[in-house]
PDB file of C-alpha atoms in Angstrom:
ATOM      1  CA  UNK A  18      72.271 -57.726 -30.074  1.00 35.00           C
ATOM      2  CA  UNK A  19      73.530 -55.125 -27.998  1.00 38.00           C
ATOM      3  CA  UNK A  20      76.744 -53.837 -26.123  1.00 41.00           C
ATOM      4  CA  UNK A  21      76.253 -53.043 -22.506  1.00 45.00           C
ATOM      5  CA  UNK A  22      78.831 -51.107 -20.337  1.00 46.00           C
ATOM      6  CA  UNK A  23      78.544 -50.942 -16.298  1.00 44.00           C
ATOM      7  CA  UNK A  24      80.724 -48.600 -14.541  1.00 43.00           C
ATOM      8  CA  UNK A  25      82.618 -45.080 -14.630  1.00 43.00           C
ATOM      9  CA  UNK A  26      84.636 -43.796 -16.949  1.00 44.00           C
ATOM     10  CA  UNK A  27      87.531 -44.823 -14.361  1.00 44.00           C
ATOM     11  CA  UNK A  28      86.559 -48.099 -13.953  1.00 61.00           C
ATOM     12  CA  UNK A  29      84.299 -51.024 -14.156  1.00 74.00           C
ATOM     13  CA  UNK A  30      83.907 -53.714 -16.208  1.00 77.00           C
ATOM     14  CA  UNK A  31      81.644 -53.287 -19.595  1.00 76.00           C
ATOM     15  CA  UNK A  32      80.055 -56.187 -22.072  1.00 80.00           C
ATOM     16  CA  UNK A  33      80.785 -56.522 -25.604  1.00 82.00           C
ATOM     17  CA  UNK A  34      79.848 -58.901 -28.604  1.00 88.00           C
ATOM     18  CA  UNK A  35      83.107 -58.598 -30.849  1.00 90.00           C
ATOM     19  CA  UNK A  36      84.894 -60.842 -33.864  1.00 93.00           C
ATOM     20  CA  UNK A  37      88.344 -61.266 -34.144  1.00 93.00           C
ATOM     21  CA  UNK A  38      87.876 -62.651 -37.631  1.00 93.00           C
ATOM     22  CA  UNK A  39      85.440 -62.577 -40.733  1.00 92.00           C
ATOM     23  CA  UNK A  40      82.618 -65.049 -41.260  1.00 93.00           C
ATOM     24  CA  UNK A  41      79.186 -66.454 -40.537  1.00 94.00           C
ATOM     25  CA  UNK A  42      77.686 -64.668 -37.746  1.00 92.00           C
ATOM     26  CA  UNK A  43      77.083 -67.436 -35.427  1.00 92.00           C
ATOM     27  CA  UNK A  44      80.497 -68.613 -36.213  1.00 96.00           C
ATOM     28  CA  UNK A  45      82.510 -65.624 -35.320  1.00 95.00           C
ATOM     29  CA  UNK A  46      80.655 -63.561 -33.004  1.00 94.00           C
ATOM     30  CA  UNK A  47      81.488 -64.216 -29.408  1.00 93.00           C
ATOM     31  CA  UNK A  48      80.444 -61.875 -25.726  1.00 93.00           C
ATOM     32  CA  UNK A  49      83.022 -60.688 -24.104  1.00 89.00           C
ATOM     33  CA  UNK A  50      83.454 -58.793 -20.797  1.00 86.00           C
ATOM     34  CA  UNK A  51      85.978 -56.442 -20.729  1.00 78.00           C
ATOM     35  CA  UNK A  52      87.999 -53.627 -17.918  1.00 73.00           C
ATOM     36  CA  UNK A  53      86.841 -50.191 -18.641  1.00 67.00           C
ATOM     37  CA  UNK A  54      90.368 -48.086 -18.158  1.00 68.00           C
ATOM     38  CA  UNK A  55      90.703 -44.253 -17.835  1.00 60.00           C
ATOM     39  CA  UNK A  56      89.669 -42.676 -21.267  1.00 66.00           C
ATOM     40  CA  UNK A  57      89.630 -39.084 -21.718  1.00 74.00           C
ATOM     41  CA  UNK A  58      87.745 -37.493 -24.625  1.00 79.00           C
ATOM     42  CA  UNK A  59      89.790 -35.805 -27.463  1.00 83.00           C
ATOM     43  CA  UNK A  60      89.660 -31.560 -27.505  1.00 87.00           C
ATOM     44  CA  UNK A  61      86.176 -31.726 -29.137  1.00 82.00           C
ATOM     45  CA  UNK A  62      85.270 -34.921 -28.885  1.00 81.00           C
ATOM     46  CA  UNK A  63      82.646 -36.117 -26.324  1.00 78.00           C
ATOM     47  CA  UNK A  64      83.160 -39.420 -24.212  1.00 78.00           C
ATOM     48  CA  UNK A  65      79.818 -41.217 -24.505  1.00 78.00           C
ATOM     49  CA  UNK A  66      78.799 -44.365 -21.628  1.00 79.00           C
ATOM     50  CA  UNK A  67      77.174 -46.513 -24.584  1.00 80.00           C
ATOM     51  CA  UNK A  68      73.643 -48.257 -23.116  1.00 83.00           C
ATOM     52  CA  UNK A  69      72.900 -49.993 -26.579  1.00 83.00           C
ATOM     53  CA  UNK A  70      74.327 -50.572 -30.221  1.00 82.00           C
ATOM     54  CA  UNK A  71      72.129 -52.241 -32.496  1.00 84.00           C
ATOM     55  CA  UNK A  72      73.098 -54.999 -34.975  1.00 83.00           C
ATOM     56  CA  UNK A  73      71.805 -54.274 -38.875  1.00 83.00           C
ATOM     57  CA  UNK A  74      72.036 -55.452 -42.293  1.00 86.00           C
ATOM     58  CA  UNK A  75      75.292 -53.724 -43.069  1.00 84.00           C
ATOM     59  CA  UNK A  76      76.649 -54.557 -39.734  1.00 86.00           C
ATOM     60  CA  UNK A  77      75.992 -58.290 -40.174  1.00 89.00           C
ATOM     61  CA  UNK A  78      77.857 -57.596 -43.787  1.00 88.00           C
ATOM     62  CA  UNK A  79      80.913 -56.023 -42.068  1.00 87.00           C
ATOM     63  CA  UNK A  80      81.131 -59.018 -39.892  1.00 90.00           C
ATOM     64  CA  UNK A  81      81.497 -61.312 -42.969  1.00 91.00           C
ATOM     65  CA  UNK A  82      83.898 -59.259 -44.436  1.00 88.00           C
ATOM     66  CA  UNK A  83      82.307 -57.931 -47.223  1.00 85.00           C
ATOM     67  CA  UNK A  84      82.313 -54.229 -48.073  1.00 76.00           C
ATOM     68  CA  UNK A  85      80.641 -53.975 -51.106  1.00 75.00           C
ATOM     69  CA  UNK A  86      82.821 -53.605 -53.518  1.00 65.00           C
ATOM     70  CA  UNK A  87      85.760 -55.000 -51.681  1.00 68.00           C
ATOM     71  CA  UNK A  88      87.000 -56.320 -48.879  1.00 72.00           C
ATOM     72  CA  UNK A  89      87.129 -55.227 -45.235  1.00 77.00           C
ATOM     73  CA  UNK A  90      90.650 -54.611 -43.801  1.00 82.00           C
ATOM     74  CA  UNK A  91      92.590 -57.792 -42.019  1.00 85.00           C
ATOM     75  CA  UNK A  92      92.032 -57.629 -38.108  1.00 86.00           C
ATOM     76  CA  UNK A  93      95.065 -57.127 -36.666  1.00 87.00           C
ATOM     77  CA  UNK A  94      96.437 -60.468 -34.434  1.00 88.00           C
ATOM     78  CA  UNK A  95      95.224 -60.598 -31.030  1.00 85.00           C
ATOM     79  CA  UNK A  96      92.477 -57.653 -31.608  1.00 85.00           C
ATOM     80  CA  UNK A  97      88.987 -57.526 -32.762  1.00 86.00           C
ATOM     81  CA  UNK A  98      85.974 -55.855 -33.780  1.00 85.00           C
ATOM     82  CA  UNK A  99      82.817 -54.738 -31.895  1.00 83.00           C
ATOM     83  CA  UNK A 100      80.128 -54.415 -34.881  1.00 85.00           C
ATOM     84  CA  UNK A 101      77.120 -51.990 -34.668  1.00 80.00           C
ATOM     85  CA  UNK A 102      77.278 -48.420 -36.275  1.00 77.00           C
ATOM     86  CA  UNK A 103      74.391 -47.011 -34.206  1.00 82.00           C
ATOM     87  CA  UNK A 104      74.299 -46.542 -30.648  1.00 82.00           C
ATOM     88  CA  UNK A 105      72.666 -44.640 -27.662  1.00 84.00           C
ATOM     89  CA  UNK A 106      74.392 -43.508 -24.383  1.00 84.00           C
ATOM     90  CA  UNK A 107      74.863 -40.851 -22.085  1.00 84.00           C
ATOM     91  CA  UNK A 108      77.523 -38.226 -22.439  1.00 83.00           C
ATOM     92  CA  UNK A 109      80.006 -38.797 -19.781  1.00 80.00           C
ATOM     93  CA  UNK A 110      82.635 -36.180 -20.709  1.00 80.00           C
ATOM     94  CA  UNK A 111      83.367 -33.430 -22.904  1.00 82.00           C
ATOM     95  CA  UNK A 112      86.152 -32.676 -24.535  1.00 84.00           C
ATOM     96  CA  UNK A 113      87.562 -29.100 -23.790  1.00 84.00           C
ATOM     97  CA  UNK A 114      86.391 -27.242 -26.928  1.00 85.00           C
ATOM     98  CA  UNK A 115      83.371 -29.724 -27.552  1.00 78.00           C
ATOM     99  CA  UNK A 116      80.515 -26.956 -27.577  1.00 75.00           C
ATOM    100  CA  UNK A 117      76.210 -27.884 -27.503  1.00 69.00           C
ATOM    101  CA  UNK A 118      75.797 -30.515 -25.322  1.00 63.00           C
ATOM    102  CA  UNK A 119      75.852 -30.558 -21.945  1.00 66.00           C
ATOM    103  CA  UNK A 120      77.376 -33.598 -19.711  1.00 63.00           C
ATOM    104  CA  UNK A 121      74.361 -35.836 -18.505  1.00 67.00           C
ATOM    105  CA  UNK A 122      72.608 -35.662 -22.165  1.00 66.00           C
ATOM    106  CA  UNK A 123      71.135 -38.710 -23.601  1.00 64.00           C
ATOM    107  CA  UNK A 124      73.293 -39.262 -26.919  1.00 67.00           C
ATOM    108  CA  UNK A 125      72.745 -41.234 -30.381  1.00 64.00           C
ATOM    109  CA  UNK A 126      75.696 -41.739 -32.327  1.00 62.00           C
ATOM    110  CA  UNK A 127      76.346 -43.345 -35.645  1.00 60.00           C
ATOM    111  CA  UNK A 128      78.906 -45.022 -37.881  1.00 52.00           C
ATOM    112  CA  UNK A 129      82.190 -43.695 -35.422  1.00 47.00           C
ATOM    113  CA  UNK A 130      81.983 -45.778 -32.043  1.00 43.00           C
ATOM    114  CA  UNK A 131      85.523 -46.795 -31.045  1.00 44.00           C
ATOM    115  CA  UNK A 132      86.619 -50.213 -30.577  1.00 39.00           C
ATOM    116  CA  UNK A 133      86.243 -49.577 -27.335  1.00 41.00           C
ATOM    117  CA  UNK A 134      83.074 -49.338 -27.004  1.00 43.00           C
ATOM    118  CA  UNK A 135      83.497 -46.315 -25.091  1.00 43.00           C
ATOM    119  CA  UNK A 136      84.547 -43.067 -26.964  1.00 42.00           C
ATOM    120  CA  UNK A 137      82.483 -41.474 -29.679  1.00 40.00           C
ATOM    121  CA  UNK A 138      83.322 -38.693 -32.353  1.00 38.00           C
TER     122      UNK A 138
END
């Protein structure tokens, strides 16, 4: 399973599996498309156009819920979750004090991807 984003950082429209509750993966899991809106990177932060996530063991046990140890946080009403801790993308923007890579760079990022699919730390 993947997430797949078309469009600029200004626009477009991206692609995104998400849950807005826990459970059974084929119960819960649904693809969504989505508006991309204007997001800006924070001071050394870097905005990254995500081409991939990948869906894992741990993933699949964050989408039932189950943290190991204790359970996940309630989703919020009327939001959701876009599962996969991993991801690869190009780097779109950088932040102002964001230092080492250049705009244009292929990127991997893990465990911090936004829930909008968008923004990574």
């Amino acid at each position: 399973m993947s997430s797949n984003q078309n469009g600029a950082a200004n626009g477009g429209v991206f692609t995104a599996i998400e849950h807005a509750e826990y459970g059974e993966p084929t119960s819960v899991l649904r693809l969504v498309e989505r508006a991309m809106s204007e997001v800006e990177p924070g001071p050394v932060d870097a905005l990254v156009r995500v081409s991939k996530r990948s869906i894992h063991p741990g993933d699949l046990l964050m989408i039932a819920g189950d943290k190991r140890g204790g359970r996940a946080a309630p989703i919020p009403a009327g939001a959701a979750r876009t599962p996969g801790f991993e991801g690869v993308g190009v780097i779109e923007k950088l932040g102002l004090d964001a230092i080492g890579r250049p705009h244009g760079l292929p990127s991997f990022t893990s465990a911090d991807i936004r829930a909008s699919g968008y923004v990574s730390s």
